[in-house]
PDB file of C-alpha atoms in Angstrom:
ATOM      1  CA  GLY A   1       0.959  15.901   6.267  1.00  0.00           C
ATOM      2  CA  GLU A   2      -0.662  12.449   6.620  1.00  0.00           C
ATOM      3  CA  ASN A   3       0.409  10.741  10.278  1.00  0.00           C
ATOM      4  CA  VAL A   4      -1.446   6.644  10.703  1.00  0.00           C
ATOM      5  CA  GLU A   5      -0.863   4.957  12.868  1.00  0.00           C
ATOM      6  CA  GLN A   6      -1.994   1.000  13.469  1.00  0.00           C
ATOM      7  CA  HIS A   7      -1.994  -1.531  17.237  1.00  0.00           C
ATOM      8  CA  PRO A   8      -2.000  -3.845  17.263  1.00  0.00           C
ATOM      9  CA  SER A   9       1.634  -4.860  15.405  1.00  0.00           C
ATOM     10  CA  THR A  10       0.517  -8.523  16.480  1.00  0.00           C
ATOM     11  CA  LEU A  11      -2.497 -10.207  17.280  1.00  0.00           C
ATOM     12  CA  SER A  12      -2.782 -13.298  18.135  1.00  0.00           C
ATOM     13  CA  VAL A  13      -6.342 -15.125  17.950  1.00  0.00           C
ATOM     14  CA  GLN A  14      -8.477 -18.376  18.009  1.00  0.00           C
ATOM     15  CA  GLU A  15     -10.490 -19.972  15.385  1.00  0.00           C
ATOM     16  CA  GLY A  16     -13.892 -19.049  15.276  1.00  0.00           C
ATOM     17  CA  ASP A  17     -12.938 -15.422  17.387  1.00  0.00           C
ATOM     18  CA  SER A  18     -13.294 -11.698  16.784  1.00  0.00           C
ATOM     19  CA  ALA A  19     -10.242  -9.543  15.418  1.00  0.00           C
ATOM     20  CA  VAL A  20      -9.675  -6.058  15.828  1.00  0.00           C
ATOM     21  CA  ILE A  21      -7.385  -3.621  14.354  1.00  0.00           C
ATOM     22  CA  LYS A  22      -7.342   0.412  15.271  1.00  0.00           C
ATOM     23  CA  CYS A  23      -6.045   2.413  13.185  1.00  0.00           C
ATOM     24  CA  THR A  24      -6.040   6.822  14.110  1.00  0.00           C
ATOM     25  CA  TYR A  25      -5.029   8.953  11.234  1.00  0.00           C
ATOM     26  CA  SER A  26      -3.806  13.340  11.957  1.00  0.00           C
ATOM     27  CA  ASP A  27      -5.165  15.003   8.950  1.00  0.00           C
ATOM     28  CA  SER A  28      -9.128  15.776   9.308  1.00  0.00           C
ATOM     29  CA  ALA A  29      -8.647  16.179   5.494  1.00  0.00           C
ATOM     30  CA  SER A  30      -8.704  12.947   5.109  1.00  0.00           C
ATOM     31  CA  ASN A  31     -11.648  10.900   3.477  1.00  0.00           C
ATOM     32  CA  TYR A  32     -11.453   7.484   1.912  1.00  0.00           C
ATOM     33  CA  PHE A  33      -9.829   5.050   4.658  1.00  0.00           C
ATOM     34  CA  PRO A  34      -8.795   1.306   2.555  1.00  0.00           C
ATOM     35  CA  TRP A  35      -7.790  -1.605   4.533  1.00  0.00           C
ATOM     36  CA  TYR A  36      -5.293  -4.061   2.710  1.00  0.00           C
ATOM     37  CA  LYS A  37      -5.116  -8.008   3.329  1.00  0.00           C
ATOM     38  CA  GLN A  38      -1.090  -9.205   2.439  1.00  0.00           C
ATOM     39  CA  GLU A  39      -1.026 -12.688   2.778  1.00  0.00           C
ATOM     40  CA  LEU A  40       2.986 -14.270   3.195  1.00  0.00           C
ATOM     41  CA  GLY A  41       5.085 -13.620  -1.170  1.00  0.00           C
ATOM     42  CA  LYS A  42       1.516 -12.725  -1.939  1.00  0.00           C
ATOM     43  CA  ARG A  43       0.868  -8.880  -2.842  1.00  0.00           C
ATOM     44  CA  PRO A  44      -1.239  -6.240  -0.867  1.00  0.00           C
ATOM     45  CA  GLN A  45      -5.873  -6.811  -1.670  1.00  0.00           C
ATOM     46  CA  LEU A  46      -8.208  -5.184  -0.675  1.00  0.00           C
ATOM     47  CA  ILE A  47     -10.343  -6.523   0.876  1.00  0.00           C
ATOM     48  CA  ILE A  48     -12.576  -3.652   2.269  1.00  0.00           C
ATOM     49  CA  ASP A  49     -12.653   0.688   2.450  1.00  0.00           C
ATOM     50  CA  ILE A  50     -15.239   3.309   4.030  1.00  0.00           C
ATOM     51  CA  ARG A  51     -15.606   7.091   2.984  1.00  0.00           C
ATOM     52  CA  SER A  52     -15.801   9.816   5.273  1.00  0.00           C
ATOM     53  CA  ASN A  53     -19.608  10.229   4.624  1.00  0.00           C
ATOM     54  CA  VAL A  54     -20.132   6.845   5.518  1.00  0.00           C
ATOM     55  CA  GLY A  55     -19.867   5.516   9.717  1.00  0.00           C
ATOM     56  CA  GLU A  56     -19.638   1.356   8.915  1.00  0.00           C
ATOM     57  CA  LYS A  57     -19.470  -0.466   6.407  1.00  0.00           C
ATOM     58  CA  LYS A  58     -19.672  -4.207   6.099  1.00  0.00           C
ATOM     59  CA  ASP A  59     -18.586  -6.892   3.510  1.00  0.00           C
ATOM     60  CA  GLN A  60     -19.770 -11.126   5.310  1.00  0.00           C
ATOM     61  CA  ARG A  61     -17.635 -11.491   8.129  1.00  0.00           C
ATOM     62  CA  ILE A  62     -15.264  -8.143   7.714  1.00  0.00           C
ATOM     63  CA  ALA A  63     -16.669  -4.875   9.163  1.00  0.00           C
ATOM     64  CA  VAL A  64     -14.742  -1.587   9.245  1.00  0.00           C
ATOM     65  CA  THR A  65     -16.074   1.187  11.718  1.00  0.00           C
ATOM     66  CA  LEU A  66     -15.116   5.418  10.728  1.00  0.00           C
ATOM     67  CA  ASN A  67     -15.654   8.056  13.850  1.00  0.00           C
ATOM     68  CA  LYS A  68     -14.771  11.354  12.374  1.00  0.00           C
ATOM     69  CA  THR A  69     -14.290  13.021  15.797  1.00  0.00           C
ATOM     70  CA  ALA A  70     -11.982  11.323  17.159  1.00  0.00           C
ATOM     71  CA  LYS A  71     -10.022  10.317  14.186  1.00  0.00           C
ATOM     72  CA  HIS A  72      -9.803   6.542  14.483  1.00  0.00           C
ATOM     73  CA  PHE A  73     -10.799   3.739  12.258  1.00  0.00           C
ATOM     74  CA  SER A  74     -11.126  -0.057  13.186  1.00  0.00           C
ATOM     75  CA  LEU A  75     -10.641  -3.210  11.177  1.00  0.00           C
ATOM     76  CA  HIS A  76     -13.186  -5.733  12.354  1.00  0.00           C
ATOM     77  CA  ILE A  77     -12.917  -9.336  10.988  1.00  0.00           C
ATOM     78  CA  THR A  78     -15.865 -11.874  12.737  1.00  0.00           C
ATOM     79  CA  GLU A  79     -16.129 -15.984  12.994  1.00  0.00           C
ATOM     80  CA  THR A  80     -11.491 -15.758  11.865  1.00  0.00           C
ATOM     81  CA  GLN A  81     -10.238 -18.743   9.451  1.00  0.00           C
ATOM     82  CA  PRO A  82      -6.940 -20.203   9.366  1.00  0.00           C
ATOM     83  CA  GLU A  83      -7.024 -18.441   5.669  1.00  0.00           C
ATOM     84  CA  ASP A  84      -7.742 -14.951   7.804  1.00  0.00           C
ATOM     85  CA  SER A  85      -3.500 -14.752   8.913  1.00  0.00           C
ATOM     86  CA  ALA A  86      -1.857 -12.895   7.241  1.00  0.00           C
ATOM     87  CA  VAL A  87      -0.685  -8.479   7.931  1.00  0.00           C
ATOM     88  CA  TYR A  88      -3.493  -6.401   7.406  1.00  0.00           C
ATOM     89  CA  PHE A  89      -2.929  -2.259   6.372  1.00  0.00           C
ATOM     90  CA  CYS A  90      -4.968   0.567   6.943  1.00  0.00           C
ATOM     91  CA  ALA A  91      -3.993   3.245   5.341  1.00  0.00           C
ATOM     92  CA  ALA A  92      -6.052   7.084   4.393  1.00  0.00           C
ATOM     93  CA  ARG A  93      -5.499   9.643   1.495  1.00  0.00           C
ATOM     94  CA  LEU A  94      -6.259  13.085   2.397  1.00  0.00           C
ATOM     95  CA  ASN A  95      -8.921  15.123  -0.675  1.00  0.00           C
ATOM     96  CA  THR A  96      -7.842  16.530  -2.937  1.00  0.00           C
ATOM     97  CA  GLY A  97     -10.038  16.177  -5.408  1.00  0.00           C
ATOM     98  CA  THR A  98      -7.382  14.286  -7.372  1.00  0.00           C
ATOM     99  CA  ALA A  99      -6.493  10.244  -6.845  1.00  0.00           C
ATOM    100  CA  SER A 100      -3.814  11.295  -4.466  1.00  0.00           C
ATOM    101  CA  LYS A 101      -1.240   8.902  -2.891  1.00  0.00           C
ATOM    102  CA  LEU A 102      -1.854   6.020   0.567  1.00  0.00           C
ATOM    103  CA  THR A 103      -0.539   7.015   3.635  1.00  0.00           C
ATOM    104  CA  PHE A 104       0.162   3.484   5.543  1.00  0.00           C
ATOM    105  CA  GLY A 105       0.192   2.352   8.905  1.00  0.00           C
ATOM    106  CA  THR A 106       2.771   0.224   9.676  1.00  0.00           C
ATOM    107  CA  GLY A 107       0.539  -3.536   9.741  1.00  0.00           C
ATOM    108  CA  THR A 108      -0.914  -5.747  11.885  1.00  0.00           C
ATOM    109  CA  ARG A 109       0.216  -9.726  12.051  1.00  0.00           C
ATOM    110  CA  LEU A 110      -2.336 -11.648  12.549  1.00  0.00           C
ATOM    111  CA  GLN A 111      -2.345 -14.997  13.088  1.00  0.00           C
ATOM    112  CA  VAL A 112      -5.349 -17.015  13.873  1.00  0.00           C
ATOM    113  CA  THR A 113      -4.963 -21.016  15.257  1.00  0.00           C
ATOM    114  CA  LEU A 114      -6.680 -23.710  15.416  1.00  0.00           C
TER     115      LEU A 114
ATOM    116  CA  GLU B   1      -7.388  -8.839 -17.104  1.00  0.00           C
ATOM    117  CA  ALA B   2      -3.573  -9.144 -16.360  1.00  0.00           C
ATOM    118  CA  GLY B   3      -2.955  -7.376 -12.735  1.00  0.00           C
ATOM    119  CA  VAL B   4      -0.074  -4.938 -12.043  1.00  0.00           C
ATOM    120  CA  THR B   5       3.059  -6.710 -12.245  1.00  0.00           C
ATOM    121  CA  GLN B   6       6.559  -6.201 -11.618  1.00  0.00           C
ATOM    122  CA  PHE B   7       9.976  -7.379 -12.578  1.00  0.00           C
ATOM    123  CA  PRO B   8      11.856  -8.420 -10.984  1.00  0.00           C
ATOM    124  CA  SER B   9      10.430 -10.027  -8.754  1.00  0.00           C
ATOM    125  CA  HIS B  10      14.344 -10.830  -6.382  1.00  0.00           C
ATOM    126  CA  SER B  11      17.391  -8.368  -6.727  1.00  0.00           C
ATOM    127  CA  VAL B  12      19.992  -8.649  -4.807  1.00  0.00           C
ATOM    128  CA  ILE B  13      23.410  -6.140  -5.127  1.00  0.00           C
ATOM    129  CA  GLU B  14      25.860  -4.662  -4.036  1.00  0.00           C
ATOM    130  CA  LYS B  15      25.959  -1.449  -2.442  1.00  0.00           C
ATOM    131  CA  GLY B  16      27.461   1.044  -5.070  1.00  0.00           C
ATOM    132  CA  GLN B  17      25.696  -0.565  -8.095  1.00  0.00           C
ATOM    133  CA  THR B  18      22.597   0.056 -10.117  1.00  0.00           C
ATOM    134  CA  VAL B  19      19.266  -1.635  -9.653  1.00  0.00           C
ATOM    135  CA  THR B  20      16.848  -0.662 -12.043  1.00  0.00           C
ATOM    136  CA  LEU B  21      13.370  -2.289 -10.634  1.00  0.00           C
ATOM    137  CA  ARG B  22       9.879  -1.962 -13.967  1.00  0.00           C
ATOM    138  CA  CYS B  23       6.538  -1.917 -13.229  1.00  0.00           C
ATOM    139  CA  ASP B  24       3.427  -2.537 -15.463  1.00  0.00           C
ATOM    140  CA  PRO B  25       0.417  -1.178 -14.544  1.00  0.00           C
ATOM    141  CA  ILE B  26      -3.015  -2.574 -15.189  1.00  0.00           C
ATOM    142  CA  SER B  27      -3.784  -1.942 -18.853  1.00  0.00           C
ATOM    143  CA  GLY B  28      -5.615   1.826 -18.922  1.00  0.00           C
ATOM    144  CA  HIS B  29      -5.207   3.317 -15.346  1.00  0.00           C
ATOM    145  CA  ASP B  30      -3.642   6.133 -16.105  1.00  0.00           C
ATOM    146  CA  ASN B  31      -2.549   6.318 -12.097  1.00  0.00           C
ATOM    147  CA  LEU B  32       0.964   4.329 -11.799  1.00  0.00           C
ATOM    148  CA  TYR B  33       2.472   4.407  -7.676  1.00  0.00           C
ATOM    149  CA  TRP B  34       5.241   2.973  -6.273  1.00  0.00           C
ATOM    150  CA  TYR B  35       5.874   2.784  -2.452  1.00  0.00           C
ATOM    151  CA  ARG B  36       7.867   1.190  -0.946  1.00  0.00           C
ATOM    152  CA  ARG B  37       8.625  -0.950   2.651  1.00  0.00           C
ATOM    153  CA  VAL B  38      11.808  -1.465   4.693  1.00  0.00           C
ATOM    154  CA  MET B  39      11.876  -4.206   7.153  1.00  0.00           C
ATOM    155  CA  GLY B  40       8.999  -4.623   9.873  1.00  0.00           C
ATOM    156  CA  LYS B  41       7.827  -1.038   8.921  1.00  0.00           C
ATOM    157  CA  GLU B  42       4.926   1.252   6.654  1.00  0.00           C
ATOM    158  CA  ILE B  43       4.077   0.807   3.177  1.00  0.00           C
ATOM    159  CA  LYS B  44       5.437   4.121   2.022  1.00  0.00           C
ATOM    160  CA  PHE B  45       5.233   6.613  -0.908  1.00  0.00           C
ATOM    161  CA  LEU B  46       7.171   7.530  -2.829  1.00  0.00           C
ATOM    162  CA  LEU B  47       6.055   9.112  -5.873  1.00  0.00           C
ATOM    163  CA  HIS B  48       2.521   9.142  -8.356  1.00  0.00           C
ATOM    164  CA  PHE B  49       2.484   9.399 -12.910  1.00  0.00           C
ATOM    165  CA  VAL B  50      -0.682  10.676 -13.714  1.00  0.00           C
ATOM    166  CA  LYS B  51      -0.241   8.825 -16.954  1.00  0.00           C
ATOM    167  CA  GLU B  52       4.430   9.833 -18.584  1.00  0.00           C
ATOM    168  CA  SER B  53       3.455  13.147 -15.940  1.00  0.00           C
ATOM    169  CA  LYS B  54       5.230  13.204 -12.371  1.00  0.00           C
ATOM    170  CA  GLN B  55       2.051  14.173 -10.162  1.00  0.00           C
ATOM    171  CA  ASP B  56       3.546  14.388  -6.625  1.00  0.00           C
ATOM    172  CA  GLU B  57       7.622  12.765  -6.066  1.00  0.00           C
ATOM    173  CA  SER B  58       7.361  13.815  -2.402  1.00  0.00           C
ATOM    174  CA  GLY B  59       8.035  10.787  -1.159  1.00  0.00           C
ATOM    175  CA  MET B  60      11.663  10.075  -3.319  1.00  0.00           C
ATOM    176  CA  PRO B  61      14.533  10.168  -0.366  1.00  0.00           C
ATOM    177  CA  ASN B  62      16.889  11.540  -2.197  1.00  0.00           C
ATOM    178  CA  ASN B  63      18.714  12.059  -5.771  1.00  0.00           C
ATOM    179  CA  ARG B  64      20.419   8.350  -6.610  1.00  0.00           C
ATOM    180  CA  PHE B  65      16.274   6.505  -6.837  1.00  0.00           C
ATOM    181  CA  LEU B  66      15.221   7.432 -10.845  1.00  0.00           C
ATOM    182  CA  ALA B  67      11.705   7.634 -11.861  1.00  0.00           C
ATOM    183  CA  GLU B  68      10.061   7.443 -15.460  1.00  0.00           C
ATOM    184  CA  ARG B  69       6.912   6.106 -17.330  1.00  0.00           C
ATOM    185  CA  THR B  70       7.936   7.629 -20.706  1.00  0.00           C
ATOM    186  CA  GLY B  71       4.928   7.476 -23.019  1.00  0.00           C
ATOM    187  CA  GLY B  72       2.220   6.568 -19.764  1.00  0.00           C
ATOM    188  CA  THR B  73       2.518   2.736 -19.602  1.00  0.00           C
ATOM    189  CA  TYR B  74       4.883   1.209 -17.203  1.00  0.00           C
ATOM    190  CA  SER B  75       7.394   2.133 -15.323  1.00  0.00           C
ATOM    191  CA  THR B  76      11.014   2.085 -14.409  1.00  0.00           C
ATOM    192  CA  LEU B  77      12.336   3.237 -10.825  1.00  0.00           C
ATOM    193  CA  LYS B  78      16.476   3.540 -10.979  1.00  0.00           C
ATOM    194  CA  VAL B  79      19.051   3.376  -7.616  1.00  0.00           C
ATOM    195  CA  GLN B  80      22.094   4.138  -8.698  1.00  0.00           C
ATOM    196  CA  PRO B  81      24.457   3.844  -7.057  1.00  0.00           C
ATOM    197  CA  ALA B  82      22.630   1.457  -4.308  1.00  0.00           C
ATOM    198  CA  GLU B  83      23.202   1.847  -0.335  1.00  0.00           C
ATOM    199  CA  LEU B  84      22.281  -0.480   2.448  1.00  0.00           C
ATOM    200  CA  GLU B  85      19.449   1.573   3.345  1.00  0.00           C
ATOM    201  CA  ASP B  86      17.793   1.157  -0.095  1.00  0.00           C
ATOM    202  CA  SER B  87      16.919  -2.794   1.301  1.00  0.00           C
ATOM    203  CA  GLY B  88      12.703  -3.667   1.443  1.00  0.00           C
ATOM    204  CA  VAL B  89      10.579  -4.350  -0.884  1.00  0.00           C
ATOM    205  CA  TYR B  90       8.908  -2.305  -3.846  1.00  0.00           C
ATOM    206  CA  PHE B  91       5.439  -2.005  -4.545  1.00  0.00           C
ATOM    207  CA  CYS B  92       4.048  -0.194  -7.323  1.00  0.00           C
ATOM    208  CA  ALA B  93       0.524   0.503  -7.547  1.00  0.00           C
ATOM    209  CA  SER B  94      -1.948   1.314 -10.245  1.00  0.00           C
ATOM    210  CA  SER B  95      -5.637   2.508 -10.401  1.00  0.00           C
ATOM    211  CA  TYR B  96      -7.967   3.774 -12.585  1.00  0.00           C
ATOM    212  CA  LYS B  97      -8.023   7.807 -13.771  1.00  0.00           C
ATOM    213  CA  GLY B  98     -11.481   9.321 -12.667  1.00  0.00           C
ATOM    214  CA  ARG B  99     -11.570  10.956  -9.250  1.00  0.00           C
ATOM    215  CA  PHE B 100     -14.061   8.611  -7.166  1.00  0.00           C
ATOM    216  CA  GLN B 101     -11.865   5.702  -8.456  1.00  0.00           C
ATOM    217  CA  GLU B 102      -9.401   5.027  -6.132  1.00  0.00           C
ATOM    218  CA  THR B 103      -8.928   1.984  -5.778  1.00  0.00           C
ATOM    219  CA  GLN B 104      -5.377   1.037  -5.985  1.00  0.00           C
ATOM    220  CA  TYR B 105      -4.033  -2.392  -7.614  1.00  0.00           C
ATOM    221  CA  PHE B 106      -0.953  -3.456  -5.890  1.00  0.00           C
ATOM    222  CA  GLY B 107       1.779  -5.924  -7.909  1.00  0.00           C
ATOM    223  CA  PRO B 108       3.710  -8.012  -5.887  1.00  0.00           C
ATOM    224  CA  GLY B 109       6.191  -6.080  -5.800  1.00  0.00           C
ATOM    225  CA  THR B 110      10.490  -6.482  -5.792  1.00  0.00           C
ATOM    226  CA  ARG B 111      12.394  -7.661  -2.898  1.00  0.00           C
ATOM    227  CA  LEU B 112      16.104  -5.158  -2.950  1.00  0.00           C
ATOM    228  CA  LEU B 113      19.012  -6.187  -1.021  1.00  0.00           C
ATOM    229  CA  VAL B 114      21.618  -4.436  -0.672  1.00  0.00           C
ATOM    230  CA  LEU B 115      25.045  -5.743   0.585  1.00  0.00           C
TER     231      LEU B 115
END
């Protein structure tokens, strides 16, 4: 089955700096890679996703890059703000032709300090 | 539109007791998933319903866990008897039926503590 590894487990940056979270996956048949943000006490929420036919996707201060050859993908947050503080999860989904489960990384706790 | 809801938000039970968690997906979503996060670890898949049918239950840890989705609407996950290692946050997620509608919307989770 699929295995997703995520680094770092914790990340502290100063407000205004950039943050990068990296994930690797094991199964080359995975074709969909979402990122979820979970604020304290709240539900995980999708913030950005990328499909395997795309190398990069950007949405305002958030971007995701995918390297299919190396089987890794990264989340980039620029100009970080205190409200970016949360736990971020990467995930991968196998291409089964139908809706199917997500395999998650272990999460990164991002702390944005003033 | 209401999001995915889960009940209860918290549950504290003793080892050997039974607990039933409930998930109400977004209306019209055929796909319903159960996941669990044990402290500090990844969010791990438990099972997937398509309407009332179990599509994939490969993540269910053992036969103490029973999930149902009668009528293809809400789902319940029962743990009987509960063990200490069952503690964690149980998430439910739902998604639309289409092949390319991959977005899974998560509920707030049920935090289960088994003492």
